[in-house]
PDB file of C-alpha atoms in Angstrom:
ATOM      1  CA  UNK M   1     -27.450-109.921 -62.805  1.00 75.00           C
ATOM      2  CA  UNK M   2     -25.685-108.567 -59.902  1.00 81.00           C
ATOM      3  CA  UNK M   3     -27.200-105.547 -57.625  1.00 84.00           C
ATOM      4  CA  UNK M   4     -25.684-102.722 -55.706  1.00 85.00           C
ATOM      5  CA  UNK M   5     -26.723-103.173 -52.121  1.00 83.00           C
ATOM      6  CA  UNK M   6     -26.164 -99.888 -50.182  1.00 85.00           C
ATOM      7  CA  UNK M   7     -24.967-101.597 -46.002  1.00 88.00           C
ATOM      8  CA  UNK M   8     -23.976 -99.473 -42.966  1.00 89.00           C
ATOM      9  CA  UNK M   9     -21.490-100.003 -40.211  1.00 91.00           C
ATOM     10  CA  UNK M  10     -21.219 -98.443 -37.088  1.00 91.00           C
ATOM     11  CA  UNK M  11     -17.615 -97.652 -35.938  1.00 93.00           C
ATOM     12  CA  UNK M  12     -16.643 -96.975 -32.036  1.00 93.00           C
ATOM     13  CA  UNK M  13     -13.471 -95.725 -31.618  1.00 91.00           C
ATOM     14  CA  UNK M  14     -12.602 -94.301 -28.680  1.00 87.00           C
ATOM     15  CA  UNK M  15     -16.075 -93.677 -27.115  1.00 87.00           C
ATOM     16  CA  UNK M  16     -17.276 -92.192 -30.730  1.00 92.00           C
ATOM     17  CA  UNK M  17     -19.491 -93.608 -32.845  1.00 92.00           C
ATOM     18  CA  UNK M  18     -18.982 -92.477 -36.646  1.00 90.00           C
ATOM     19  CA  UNK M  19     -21.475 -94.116 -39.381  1.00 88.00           C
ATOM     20  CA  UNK M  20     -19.955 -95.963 -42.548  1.00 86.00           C
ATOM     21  CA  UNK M  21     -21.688 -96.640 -45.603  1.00 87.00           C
ATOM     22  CA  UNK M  22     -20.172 -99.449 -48.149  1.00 90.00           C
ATOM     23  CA  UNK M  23     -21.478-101.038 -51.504  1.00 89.00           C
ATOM     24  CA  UNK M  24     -21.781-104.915 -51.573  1.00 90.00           C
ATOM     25  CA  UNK M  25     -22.724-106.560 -54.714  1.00 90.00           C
ATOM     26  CA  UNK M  26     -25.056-109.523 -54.837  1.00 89.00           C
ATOM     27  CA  UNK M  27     -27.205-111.466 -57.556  1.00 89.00           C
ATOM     28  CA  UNK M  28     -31.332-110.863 -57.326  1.00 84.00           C
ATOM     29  CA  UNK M  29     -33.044-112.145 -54.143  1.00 83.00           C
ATOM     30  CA  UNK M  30     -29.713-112.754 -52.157  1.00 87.00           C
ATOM     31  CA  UNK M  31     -29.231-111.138 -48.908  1.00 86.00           C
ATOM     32  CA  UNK M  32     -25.912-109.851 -47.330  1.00 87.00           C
ATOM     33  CA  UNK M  33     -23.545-112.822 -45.672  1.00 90.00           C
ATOM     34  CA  UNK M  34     -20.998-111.879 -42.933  1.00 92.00           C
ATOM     35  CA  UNK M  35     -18.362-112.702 -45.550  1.00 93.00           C
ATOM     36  CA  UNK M  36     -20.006-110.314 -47.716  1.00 93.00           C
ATOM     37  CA  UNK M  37     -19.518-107.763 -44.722  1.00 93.00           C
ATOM     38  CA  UNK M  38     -16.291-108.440 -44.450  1.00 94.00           C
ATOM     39  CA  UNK M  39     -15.068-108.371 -47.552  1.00 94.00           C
ATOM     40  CA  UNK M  40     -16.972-104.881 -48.132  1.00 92.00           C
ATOM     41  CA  UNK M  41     -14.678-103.570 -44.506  1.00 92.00           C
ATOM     42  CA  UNK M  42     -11.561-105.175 -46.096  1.00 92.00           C
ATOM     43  CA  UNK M  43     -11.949-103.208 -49.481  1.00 91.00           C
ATOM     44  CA  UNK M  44     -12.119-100.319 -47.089  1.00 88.00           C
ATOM     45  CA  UNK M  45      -9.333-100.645 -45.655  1.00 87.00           C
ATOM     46  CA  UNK M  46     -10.156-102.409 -42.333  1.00 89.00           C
ATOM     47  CA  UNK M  47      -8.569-105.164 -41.087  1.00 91.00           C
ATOM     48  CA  UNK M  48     -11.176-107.410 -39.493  1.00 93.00           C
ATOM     49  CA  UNK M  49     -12.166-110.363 -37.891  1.00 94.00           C
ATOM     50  CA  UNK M  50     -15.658-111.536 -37.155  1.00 94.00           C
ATOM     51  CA  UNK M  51     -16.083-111.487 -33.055  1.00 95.00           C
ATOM     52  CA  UNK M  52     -19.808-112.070 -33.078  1.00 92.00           C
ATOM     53  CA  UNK M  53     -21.821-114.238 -35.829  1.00 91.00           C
ATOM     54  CA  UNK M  54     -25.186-113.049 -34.380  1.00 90.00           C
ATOM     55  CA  UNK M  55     -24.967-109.713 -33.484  1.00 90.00           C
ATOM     56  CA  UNK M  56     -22.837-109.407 -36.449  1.00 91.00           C
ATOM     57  CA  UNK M  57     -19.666-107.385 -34.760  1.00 93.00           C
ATOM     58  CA  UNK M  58     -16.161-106.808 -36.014  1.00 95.00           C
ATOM     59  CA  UNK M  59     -12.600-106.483 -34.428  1.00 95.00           C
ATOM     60  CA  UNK M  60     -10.774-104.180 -36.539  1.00 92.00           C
ATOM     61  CA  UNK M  61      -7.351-102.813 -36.871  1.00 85.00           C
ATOM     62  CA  UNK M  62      -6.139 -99.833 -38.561  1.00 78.00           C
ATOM     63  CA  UNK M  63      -2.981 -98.215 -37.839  1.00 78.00           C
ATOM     64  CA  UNK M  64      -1.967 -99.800 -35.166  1.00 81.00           C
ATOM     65  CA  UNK M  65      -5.534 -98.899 -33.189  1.00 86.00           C
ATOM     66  CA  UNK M  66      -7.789-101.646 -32.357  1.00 92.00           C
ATOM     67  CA  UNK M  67     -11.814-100.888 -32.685  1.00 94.00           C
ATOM     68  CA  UNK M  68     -15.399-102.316 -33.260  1.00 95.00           C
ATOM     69  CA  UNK M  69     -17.406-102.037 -36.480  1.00 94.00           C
ATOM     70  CA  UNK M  70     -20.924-103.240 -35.904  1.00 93.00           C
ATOM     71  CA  UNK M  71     -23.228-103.991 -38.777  1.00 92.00           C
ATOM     72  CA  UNK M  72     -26.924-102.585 -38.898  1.00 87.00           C
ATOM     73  CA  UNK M  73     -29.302-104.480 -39.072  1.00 67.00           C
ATOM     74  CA  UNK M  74     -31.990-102.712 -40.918  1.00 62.00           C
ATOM     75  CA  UNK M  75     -30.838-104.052 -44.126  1.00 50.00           C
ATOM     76  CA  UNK M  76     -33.951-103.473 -46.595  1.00 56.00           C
ATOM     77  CA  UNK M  77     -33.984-104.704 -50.422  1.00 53.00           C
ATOM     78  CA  UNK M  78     -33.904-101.181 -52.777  1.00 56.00           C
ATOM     79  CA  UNK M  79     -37.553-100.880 -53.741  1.00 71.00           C
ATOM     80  CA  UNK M  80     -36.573 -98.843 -57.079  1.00 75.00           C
ATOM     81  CA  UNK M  81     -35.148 -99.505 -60.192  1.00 79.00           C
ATOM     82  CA  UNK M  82     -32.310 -97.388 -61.425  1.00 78.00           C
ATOM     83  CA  UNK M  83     -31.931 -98.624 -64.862  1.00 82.00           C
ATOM     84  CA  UNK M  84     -35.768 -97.972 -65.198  1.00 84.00           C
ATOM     85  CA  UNK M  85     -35.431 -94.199 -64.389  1.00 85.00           C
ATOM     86  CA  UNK M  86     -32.386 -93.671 -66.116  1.00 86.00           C
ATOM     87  CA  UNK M  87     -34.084 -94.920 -69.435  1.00 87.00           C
ATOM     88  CA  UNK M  88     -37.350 -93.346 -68.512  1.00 84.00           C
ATOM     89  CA  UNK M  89     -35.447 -90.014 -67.860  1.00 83.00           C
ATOM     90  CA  UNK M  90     -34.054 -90.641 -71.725  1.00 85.00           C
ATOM     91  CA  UNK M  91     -37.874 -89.718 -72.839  1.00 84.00           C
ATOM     92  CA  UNK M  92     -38.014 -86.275 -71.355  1.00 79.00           C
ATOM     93  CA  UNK M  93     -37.386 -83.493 -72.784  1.00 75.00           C
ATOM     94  CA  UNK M  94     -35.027 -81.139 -71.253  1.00 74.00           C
ATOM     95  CA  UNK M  95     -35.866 -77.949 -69.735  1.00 73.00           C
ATOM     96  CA  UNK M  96     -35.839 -74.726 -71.534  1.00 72.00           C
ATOM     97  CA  UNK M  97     -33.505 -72.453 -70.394  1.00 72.00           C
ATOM     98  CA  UNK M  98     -35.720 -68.901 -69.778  1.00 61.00           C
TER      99      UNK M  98
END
């Protein structure tokens, strides 16, 4: 069964760095590949290309503008279960309204 993996790019553009977030989806135990990075950019709507396999860094263009998208590398496995709490929260019983 596939997961939701929450990953996060930084982008510098023009001395800024701004923070992306982006969903990849994976089966159990897998961890993120650099085509799995760059597939997750492309649905973005970055056009990339992979400049450095081991740092993991990105040449992308957008509008005409060339920049750098670099992948963090503090990816972690979620640790909680969201189909667990959402059928868990099933069993409470609402609040009552005072």
């Amino acid at each position: 069964m596939a997961q939701e993996h929450t990953v996060y790019f930084n982008i510098h553009r023009h001395k800024q760095v701004t923070r992306l977030r982006g969903l990849i989806f994976l089966e159990e135990g897998q961890t993120p590949t650099a085509a799995d990075y760059e597939q997750c950019l492309r649905h973005a709507g970055h056009t990339v290309t992979l400049v450095d396999p081991q740092r993991m860094i990105f040449r992308a263009f957008k509008a005409g503008e060339e920049y750098t998208i670099d992948v963090l590398e503090d990816y972690e496995a979620p640790t909680r279960d969201a189909h667990a709490e959402k059928l868990a929260g099933t069993f409470r019983k609402p609040d009552p309204f005072l």
